[in-house]
Short mmCIF file of C-alpha atoms (C1' of nucleotides) in Angstrom, two decimals:
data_model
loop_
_atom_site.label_atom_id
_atom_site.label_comp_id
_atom_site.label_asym_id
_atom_site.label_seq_id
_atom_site.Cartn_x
_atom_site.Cartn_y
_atom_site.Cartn_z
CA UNK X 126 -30.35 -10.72 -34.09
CA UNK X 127 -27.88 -13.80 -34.95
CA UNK X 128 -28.09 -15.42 -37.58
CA UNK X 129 -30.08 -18.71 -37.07
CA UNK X 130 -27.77 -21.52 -37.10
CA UNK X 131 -29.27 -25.04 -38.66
CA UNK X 132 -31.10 -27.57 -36.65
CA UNK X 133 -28.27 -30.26 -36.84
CA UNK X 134 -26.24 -28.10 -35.37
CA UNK X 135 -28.06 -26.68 -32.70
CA UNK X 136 -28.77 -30.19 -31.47
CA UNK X 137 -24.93 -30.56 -31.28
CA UNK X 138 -24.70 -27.38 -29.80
CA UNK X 139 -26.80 -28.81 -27.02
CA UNK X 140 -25.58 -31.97 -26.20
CA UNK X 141 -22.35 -30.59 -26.47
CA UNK X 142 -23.93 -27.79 -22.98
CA UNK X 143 -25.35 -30.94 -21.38
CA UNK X 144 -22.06 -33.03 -21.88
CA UNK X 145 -20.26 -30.07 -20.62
CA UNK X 146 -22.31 -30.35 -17.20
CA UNK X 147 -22.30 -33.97 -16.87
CA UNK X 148 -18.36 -35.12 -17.46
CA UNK X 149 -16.31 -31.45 -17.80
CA UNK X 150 -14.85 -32.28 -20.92
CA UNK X 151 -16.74 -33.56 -24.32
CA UNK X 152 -15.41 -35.97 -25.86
CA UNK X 153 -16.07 -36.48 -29.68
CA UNK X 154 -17.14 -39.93 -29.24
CA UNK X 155 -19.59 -39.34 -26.69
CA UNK X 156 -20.96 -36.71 -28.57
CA UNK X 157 -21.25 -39.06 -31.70
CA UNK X 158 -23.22 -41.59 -29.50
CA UNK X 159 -25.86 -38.94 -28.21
CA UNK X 160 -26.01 -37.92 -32.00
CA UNK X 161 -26.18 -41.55 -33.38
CA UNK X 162 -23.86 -40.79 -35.87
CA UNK X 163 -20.25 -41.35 -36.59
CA UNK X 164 -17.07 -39.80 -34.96
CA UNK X 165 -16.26 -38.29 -38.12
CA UNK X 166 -19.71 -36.76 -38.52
CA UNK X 167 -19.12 -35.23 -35.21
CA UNK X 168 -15.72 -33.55 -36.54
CA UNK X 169 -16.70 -31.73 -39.50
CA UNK X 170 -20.01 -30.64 -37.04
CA UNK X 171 -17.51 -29.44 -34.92
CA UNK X 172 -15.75 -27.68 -37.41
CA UNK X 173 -18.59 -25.62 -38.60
CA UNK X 174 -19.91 -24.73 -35.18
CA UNK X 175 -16.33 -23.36 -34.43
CA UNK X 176 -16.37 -21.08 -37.51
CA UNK X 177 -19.38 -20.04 -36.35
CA UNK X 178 -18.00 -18.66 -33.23
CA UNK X 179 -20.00 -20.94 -31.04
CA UNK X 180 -17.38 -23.37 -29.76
CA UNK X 181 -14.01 -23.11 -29.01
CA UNK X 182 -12.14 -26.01 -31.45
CA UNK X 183 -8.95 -27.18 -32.58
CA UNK X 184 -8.22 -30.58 -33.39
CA UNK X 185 -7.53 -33.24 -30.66
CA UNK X 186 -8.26 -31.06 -28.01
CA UNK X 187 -11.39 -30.68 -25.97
CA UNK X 188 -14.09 -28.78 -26.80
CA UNK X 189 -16.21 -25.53 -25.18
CA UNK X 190 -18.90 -22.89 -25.89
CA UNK X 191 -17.58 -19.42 -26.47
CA UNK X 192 -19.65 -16.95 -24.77
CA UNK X 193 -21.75 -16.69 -28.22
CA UNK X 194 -22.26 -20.43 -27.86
CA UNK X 195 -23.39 -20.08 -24.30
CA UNK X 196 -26.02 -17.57 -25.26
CA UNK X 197 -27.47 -19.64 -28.00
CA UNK X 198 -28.03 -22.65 -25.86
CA UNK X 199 -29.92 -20.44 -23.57
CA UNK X 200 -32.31 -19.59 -25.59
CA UNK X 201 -32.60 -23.18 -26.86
CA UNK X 202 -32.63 -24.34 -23.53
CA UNK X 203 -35.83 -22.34 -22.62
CA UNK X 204 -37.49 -22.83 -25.93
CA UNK X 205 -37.33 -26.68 -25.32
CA UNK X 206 -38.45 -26.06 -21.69
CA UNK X 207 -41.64 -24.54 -22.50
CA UNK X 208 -42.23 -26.95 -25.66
CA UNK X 209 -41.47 -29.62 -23.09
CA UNK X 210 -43.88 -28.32 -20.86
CA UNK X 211 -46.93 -27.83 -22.76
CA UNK X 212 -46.69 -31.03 -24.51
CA UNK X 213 -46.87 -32.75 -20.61
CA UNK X 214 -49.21 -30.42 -18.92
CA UNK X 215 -51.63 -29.56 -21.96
CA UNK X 216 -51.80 -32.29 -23.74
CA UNK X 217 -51.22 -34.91 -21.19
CA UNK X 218 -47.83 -36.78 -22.44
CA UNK X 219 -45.97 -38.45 -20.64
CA UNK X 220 -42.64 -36.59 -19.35
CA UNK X 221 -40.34 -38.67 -22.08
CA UNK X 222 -42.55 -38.40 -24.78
CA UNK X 223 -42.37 -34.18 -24.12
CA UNK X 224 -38.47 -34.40 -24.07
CA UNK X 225 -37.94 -36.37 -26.94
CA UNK X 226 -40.92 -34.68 -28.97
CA UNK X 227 -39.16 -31.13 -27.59
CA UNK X 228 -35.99 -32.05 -29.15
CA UNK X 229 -37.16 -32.77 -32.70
CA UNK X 230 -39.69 -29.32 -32.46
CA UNK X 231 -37.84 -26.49 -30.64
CA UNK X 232 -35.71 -26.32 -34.00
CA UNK X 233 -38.61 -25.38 -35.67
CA UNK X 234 -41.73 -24.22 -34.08
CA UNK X 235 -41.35 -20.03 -34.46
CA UNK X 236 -40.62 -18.25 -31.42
CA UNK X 237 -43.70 -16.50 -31.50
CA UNK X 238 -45.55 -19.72 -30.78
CA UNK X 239 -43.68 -20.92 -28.09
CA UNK X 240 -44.04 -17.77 -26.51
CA UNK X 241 -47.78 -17.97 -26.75
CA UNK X 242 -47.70 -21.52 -25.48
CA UNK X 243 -45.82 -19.97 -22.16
CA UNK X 244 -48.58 -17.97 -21.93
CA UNK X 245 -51.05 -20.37 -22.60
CA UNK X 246 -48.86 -22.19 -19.66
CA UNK X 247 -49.52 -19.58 -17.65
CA UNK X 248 -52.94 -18.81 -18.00
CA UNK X 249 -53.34 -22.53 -16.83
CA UNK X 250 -51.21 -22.03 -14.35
CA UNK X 251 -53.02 -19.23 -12.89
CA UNK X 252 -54.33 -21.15 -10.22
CA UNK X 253 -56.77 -19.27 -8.26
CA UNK X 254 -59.19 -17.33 -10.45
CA UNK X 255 -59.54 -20.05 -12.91
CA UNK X 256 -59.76 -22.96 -11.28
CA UNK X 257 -62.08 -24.50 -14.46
CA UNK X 258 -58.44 -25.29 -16.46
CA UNK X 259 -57.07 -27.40 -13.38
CA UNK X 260 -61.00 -29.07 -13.55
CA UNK X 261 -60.52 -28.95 -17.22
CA UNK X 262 -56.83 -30.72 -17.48
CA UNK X 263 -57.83 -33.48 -15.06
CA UNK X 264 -61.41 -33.79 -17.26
CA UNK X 265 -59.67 -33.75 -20.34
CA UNK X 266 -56.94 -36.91 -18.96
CA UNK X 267 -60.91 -38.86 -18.44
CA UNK X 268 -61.73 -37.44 -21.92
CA UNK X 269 -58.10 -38.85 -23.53
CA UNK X 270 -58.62 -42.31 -21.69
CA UNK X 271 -62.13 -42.63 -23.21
CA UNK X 272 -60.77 -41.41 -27.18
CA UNK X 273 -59.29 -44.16 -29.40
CA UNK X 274 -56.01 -42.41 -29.37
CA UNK X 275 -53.73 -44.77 -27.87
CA UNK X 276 -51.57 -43.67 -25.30
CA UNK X 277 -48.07 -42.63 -26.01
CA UNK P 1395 -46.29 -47.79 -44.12
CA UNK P 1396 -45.39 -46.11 -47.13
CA UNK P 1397 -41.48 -44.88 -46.55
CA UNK P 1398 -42.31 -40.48 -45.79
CA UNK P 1399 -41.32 -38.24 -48.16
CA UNK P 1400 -38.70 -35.33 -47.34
CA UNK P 1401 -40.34 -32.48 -45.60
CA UNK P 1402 -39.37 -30.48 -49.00
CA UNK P 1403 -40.93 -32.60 -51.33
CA UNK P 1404 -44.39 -32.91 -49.27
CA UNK P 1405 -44.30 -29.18 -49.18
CA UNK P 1406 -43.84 -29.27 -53.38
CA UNK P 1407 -47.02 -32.33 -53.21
CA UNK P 1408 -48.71 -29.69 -51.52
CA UNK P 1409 -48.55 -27.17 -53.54
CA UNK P 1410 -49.34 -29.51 -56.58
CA UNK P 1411 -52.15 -30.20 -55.51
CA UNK P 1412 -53.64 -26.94 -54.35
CA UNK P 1413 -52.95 -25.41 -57.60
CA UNK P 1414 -54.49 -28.46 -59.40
CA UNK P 1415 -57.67 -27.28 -57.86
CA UNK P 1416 -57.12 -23.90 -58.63
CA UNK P 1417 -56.32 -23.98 -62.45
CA UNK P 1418 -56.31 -27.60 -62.94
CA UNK P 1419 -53.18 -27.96 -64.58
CA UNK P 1420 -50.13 -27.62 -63.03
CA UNK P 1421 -46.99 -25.29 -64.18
CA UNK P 1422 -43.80 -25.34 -62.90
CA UNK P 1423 -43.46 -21.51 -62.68
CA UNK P 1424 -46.58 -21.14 -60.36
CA UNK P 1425 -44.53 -24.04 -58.48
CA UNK P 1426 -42.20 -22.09 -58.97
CA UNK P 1427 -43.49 -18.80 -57.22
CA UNK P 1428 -45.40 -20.88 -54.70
CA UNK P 1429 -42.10 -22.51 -53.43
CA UNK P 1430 -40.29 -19.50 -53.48
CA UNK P 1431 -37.76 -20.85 -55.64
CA UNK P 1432 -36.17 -21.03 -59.39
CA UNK P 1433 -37.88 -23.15 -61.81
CA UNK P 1434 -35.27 -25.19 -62.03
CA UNK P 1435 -35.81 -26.57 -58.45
CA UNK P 1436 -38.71 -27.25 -59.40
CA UNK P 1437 -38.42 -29.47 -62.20
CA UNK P 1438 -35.72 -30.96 -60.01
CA UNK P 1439 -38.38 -32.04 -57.44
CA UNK P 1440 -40.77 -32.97 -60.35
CA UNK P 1441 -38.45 -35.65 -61.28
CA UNK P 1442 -38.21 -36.91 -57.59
CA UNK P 1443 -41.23 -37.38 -56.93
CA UNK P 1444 -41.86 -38.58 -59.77
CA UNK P 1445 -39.19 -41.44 -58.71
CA UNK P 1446 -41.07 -42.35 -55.97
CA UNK P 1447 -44.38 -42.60 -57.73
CA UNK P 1448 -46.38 -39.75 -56.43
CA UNK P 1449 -47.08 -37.85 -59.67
CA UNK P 1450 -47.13 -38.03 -63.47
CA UNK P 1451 -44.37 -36.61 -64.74
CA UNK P 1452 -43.25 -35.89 -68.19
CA UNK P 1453 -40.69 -33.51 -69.62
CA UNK P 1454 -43.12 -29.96 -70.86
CA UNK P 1455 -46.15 -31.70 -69.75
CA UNK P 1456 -48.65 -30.75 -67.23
CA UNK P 1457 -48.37 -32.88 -63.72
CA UNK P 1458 -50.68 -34.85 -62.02
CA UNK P 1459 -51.33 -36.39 -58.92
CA UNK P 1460 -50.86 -40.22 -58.55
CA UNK P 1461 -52.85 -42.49 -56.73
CA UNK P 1462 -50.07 -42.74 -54.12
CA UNK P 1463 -49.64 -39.03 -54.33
CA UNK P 1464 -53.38 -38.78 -53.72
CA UNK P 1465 -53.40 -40.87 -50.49
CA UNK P 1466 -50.07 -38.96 -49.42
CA UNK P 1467 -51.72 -35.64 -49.45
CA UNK P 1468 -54.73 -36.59 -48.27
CA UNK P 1469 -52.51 -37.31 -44.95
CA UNK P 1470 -50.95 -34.44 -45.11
CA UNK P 1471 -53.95 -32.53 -45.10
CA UNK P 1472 -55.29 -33.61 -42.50
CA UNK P 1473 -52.19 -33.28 -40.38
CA UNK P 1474 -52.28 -29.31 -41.86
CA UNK P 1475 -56.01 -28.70 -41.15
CA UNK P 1476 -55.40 -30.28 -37.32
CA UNK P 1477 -52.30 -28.43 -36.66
CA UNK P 1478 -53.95 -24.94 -38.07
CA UNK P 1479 -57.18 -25.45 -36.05
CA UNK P 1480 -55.02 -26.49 -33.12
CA UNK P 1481 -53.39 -23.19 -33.26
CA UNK P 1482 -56.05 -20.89 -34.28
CA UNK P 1483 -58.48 -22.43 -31.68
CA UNK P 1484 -56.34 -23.28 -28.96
CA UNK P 1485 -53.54 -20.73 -28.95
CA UNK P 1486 -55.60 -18.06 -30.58
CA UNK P 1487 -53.32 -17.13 -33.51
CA UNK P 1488 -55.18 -15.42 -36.51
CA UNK P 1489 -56.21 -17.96 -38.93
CA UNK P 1490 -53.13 -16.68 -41.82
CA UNK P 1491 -50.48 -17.18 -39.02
CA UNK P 1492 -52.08 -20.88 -38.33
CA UNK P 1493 -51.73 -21.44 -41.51
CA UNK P 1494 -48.41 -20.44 -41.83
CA UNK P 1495 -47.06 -21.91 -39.08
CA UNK P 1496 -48.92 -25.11 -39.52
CA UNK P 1497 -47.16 -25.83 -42.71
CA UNK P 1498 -43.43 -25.74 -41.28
CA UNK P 1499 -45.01 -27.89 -38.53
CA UNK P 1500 -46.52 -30.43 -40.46
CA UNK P 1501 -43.61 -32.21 -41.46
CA UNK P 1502 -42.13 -32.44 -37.84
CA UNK P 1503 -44.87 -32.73 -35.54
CA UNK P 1504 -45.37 -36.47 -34.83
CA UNK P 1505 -48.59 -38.42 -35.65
CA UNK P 1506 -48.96 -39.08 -32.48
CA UNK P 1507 -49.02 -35.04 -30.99
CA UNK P 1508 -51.11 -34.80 -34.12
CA UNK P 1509 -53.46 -37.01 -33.21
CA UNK P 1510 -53.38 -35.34 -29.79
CA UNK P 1511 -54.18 -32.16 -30.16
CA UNK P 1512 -57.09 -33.31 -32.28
CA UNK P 1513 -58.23 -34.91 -28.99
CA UNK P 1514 -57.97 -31.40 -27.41
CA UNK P 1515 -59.68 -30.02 -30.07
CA UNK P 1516 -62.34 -32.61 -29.80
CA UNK P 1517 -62.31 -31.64 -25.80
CA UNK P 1518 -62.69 -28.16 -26.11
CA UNK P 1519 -65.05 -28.71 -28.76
CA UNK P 1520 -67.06 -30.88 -27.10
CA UNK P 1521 -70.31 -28.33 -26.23
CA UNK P 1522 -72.39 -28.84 -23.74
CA UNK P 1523 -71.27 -30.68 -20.84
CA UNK P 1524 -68.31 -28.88 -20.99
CA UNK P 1525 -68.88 -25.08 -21.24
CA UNK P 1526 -66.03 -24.24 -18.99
CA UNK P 1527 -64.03 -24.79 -21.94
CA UNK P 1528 -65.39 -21.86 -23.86
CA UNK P 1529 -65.55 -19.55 -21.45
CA UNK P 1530 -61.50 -20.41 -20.79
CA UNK P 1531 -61.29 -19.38 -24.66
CA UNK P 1532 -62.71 -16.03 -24.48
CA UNK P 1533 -60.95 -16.12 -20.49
CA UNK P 1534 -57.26 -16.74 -22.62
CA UNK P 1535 -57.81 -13.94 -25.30
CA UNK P 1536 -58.64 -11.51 -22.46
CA UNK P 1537 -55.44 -12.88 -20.20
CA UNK P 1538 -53.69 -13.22 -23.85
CA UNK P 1539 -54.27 -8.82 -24.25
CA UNK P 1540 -52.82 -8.62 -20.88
CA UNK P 1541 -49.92 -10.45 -21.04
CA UNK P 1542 -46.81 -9.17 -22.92
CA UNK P 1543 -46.62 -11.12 -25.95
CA UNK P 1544 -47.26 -9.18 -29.41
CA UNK P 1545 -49.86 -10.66 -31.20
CA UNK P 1546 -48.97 -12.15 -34.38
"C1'" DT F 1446 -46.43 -18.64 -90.20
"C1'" DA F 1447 -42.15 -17.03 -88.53
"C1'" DA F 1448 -39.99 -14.18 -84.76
"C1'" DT F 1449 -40.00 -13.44 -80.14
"C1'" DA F 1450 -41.34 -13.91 -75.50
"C1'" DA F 1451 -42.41 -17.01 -71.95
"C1'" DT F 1452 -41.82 -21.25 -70.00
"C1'" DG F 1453 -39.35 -25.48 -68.95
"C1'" DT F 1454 -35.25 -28.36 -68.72
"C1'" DT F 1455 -30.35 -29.60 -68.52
"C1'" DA F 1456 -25.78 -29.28 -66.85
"C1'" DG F 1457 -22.74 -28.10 -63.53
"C1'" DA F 1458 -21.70 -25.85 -58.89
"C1'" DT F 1459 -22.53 -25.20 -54.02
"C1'" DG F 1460 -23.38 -26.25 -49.15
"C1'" DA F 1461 -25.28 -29.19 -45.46
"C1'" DA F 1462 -25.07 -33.36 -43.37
"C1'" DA F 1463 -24.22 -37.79 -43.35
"C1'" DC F 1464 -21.18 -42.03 -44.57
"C1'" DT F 1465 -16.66 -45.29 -45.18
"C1'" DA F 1466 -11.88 -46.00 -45.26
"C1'" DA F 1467 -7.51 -44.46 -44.31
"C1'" DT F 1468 -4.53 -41.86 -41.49
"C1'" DT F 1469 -2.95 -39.37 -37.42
"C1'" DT F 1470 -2.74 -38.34 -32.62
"C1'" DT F 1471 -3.13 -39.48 -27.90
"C1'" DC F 1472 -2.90 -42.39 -24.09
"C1'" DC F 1473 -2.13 -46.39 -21.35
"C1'" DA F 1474 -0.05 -50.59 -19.90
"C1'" DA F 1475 3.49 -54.10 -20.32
"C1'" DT S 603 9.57 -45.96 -23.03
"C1'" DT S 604 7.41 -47.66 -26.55
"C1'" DG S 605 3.89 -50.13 -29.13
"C1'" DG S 606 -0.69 -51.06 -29.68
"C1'" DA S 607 -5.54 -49.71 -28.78
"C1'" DA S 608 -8.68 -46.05 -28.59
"C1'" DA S 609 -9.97 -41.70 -30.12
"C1'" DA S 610 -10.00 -38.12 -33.52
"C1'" DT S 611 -9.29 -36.36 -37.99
"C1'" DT S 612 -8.87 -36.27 -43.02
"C1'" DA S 613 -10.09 -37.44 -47.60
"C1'" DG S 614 -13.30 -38.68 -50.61
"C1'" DT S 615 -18.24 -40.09 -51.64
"C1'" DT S 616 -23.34 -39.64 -51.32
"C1'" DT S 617 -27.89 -37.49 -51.18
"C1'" DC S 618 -30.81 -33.56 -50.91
"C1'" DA S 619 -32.07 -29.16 -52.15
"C1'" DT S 620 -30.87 -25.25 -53.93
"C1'" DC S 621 -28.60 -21.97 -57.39
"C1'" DT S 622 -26.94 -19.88 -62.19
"C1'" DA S 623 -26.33 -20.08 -66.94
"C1'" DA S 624 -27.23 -22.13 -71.08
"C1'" DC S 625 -30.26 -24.50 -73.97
"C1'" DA S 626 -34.85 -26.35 -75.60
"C1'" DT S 627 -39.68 -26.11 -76.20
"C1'" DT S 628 -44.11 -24.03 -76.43
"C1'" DA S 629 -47.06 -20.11 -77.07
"C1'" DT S 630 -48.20 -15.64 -78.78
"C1'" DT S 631 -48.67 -12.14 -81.83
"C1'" DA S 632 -47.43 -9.23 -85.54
#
DNA sequence: TAATAATGTTAGATGAAACTAATTTTCCAA
DNA sequence: TTGGAAAATTAGTTTCATCTAACATTATTA
């Protein structure tokens, strides 16, 4: 197994993947906005990720994920999907809440419970037989309305 | 609002005030071996929280809880007892995972997923009218055994 | 009750993650 | 093509949370 890099820098690591996809090239700047922190923040980040073999760094010039890098954000990447996903279809948030909530969890939550949420996804999500948890989701949105909690 | 804590120092609160219950005074070696950490980190943390007014602290002296300290781990229990149930009830862990688990949790999860999966709880929990609910329990062990996923 | 063991604290170091201020590099436009 | 603006980096500081090693205090027991 790898050694478990720190939350900070995983979230780097990611916006540094979605960057990637969106404009090519990431830019330390943009990367300091998504962070809401300071360019210079950004370059000692940078600097650690790299001698951590996940990015590809030297000064001035643009940045990308080694193939180490690329691994890691896959597994982020799914762990924040499924996080994601049970926080909108089990307990009824709305699709920005999930992401945002997502983002400050899949850091932490242990892989062994987002793997039972996926199955706890899936067992919802086995349609057919067990129709009483599509009842039950749509019963529980009437049950949510009717609680004090107030919507997020 | 009072201004939260580090998620280090609520875990130290914590563990104050469990051990107050269990031998009523509290030494910085049990800390100590609670925390999995030297003593010295410990007495280090004392004398933070003591800054921010959430115990009695003085140099060789037992430790005690202050008002504020009482309110803030009153809170905090809560949150724990939620996210455990949550866990143990919903996703089916065994009640020493839940607990487990629910203490890295508690100082990430937001108030407001807090809150909600109380609501869940409150859903599932809610007898009667809704006895599909319990039969999906026992229905999610059974599809739990027959997925893939090690138990914990 | 005095010596020793156990417990607790201080001091100083380290590493992560942020900041500000100063400097360096790159890039664009006159 | 060069000179200034934008972008990036460095240097140095801060806070948090930990450590080790050394020192201080309390407790035990011979």
């Amino acid at each position: 197994m790898k050694e478990r890099v720190s939350g900070a820098l995983e979230s780097y690591l990611e916006q540094i993947a979605d960057l990637q996809q969106e404009h090519g090239a990431v830019r330390t700047s943009d990367l300091a906005e998504r962070m809401g922190c300071k360019r210079s923040s950004v370059t000692n980040a940078l600097q650690r990720l790299s001698e951590k073999g996940l990015i590809n760094y030297q000064s001035y010039r643009p940045v990308t994920l080694t193939p180490d890098g690329e691994k890691t954000i896959a597994a982020l990447s799914r762990y924040h999907r499924i996080l994601a996903d049970f926080l909108a279809t089990i307990l009824a948030f709305p699709e920005e809440f999930a992401q945002q909530e997502a983002c400050r969890l899949e850091h932490r939550v242990s892989q062994c419970t987002i793997e039972r949420m996926q199955v706890y996804l899936d067992f919802v999500g086995s349609g057919a037989k067990n129709t009483a948890s599509e009842v039950n989701f749509s019963q529980f949105k009437k049950f949510l309305k009717s609680s004090t909690d107030k919507p997020a």
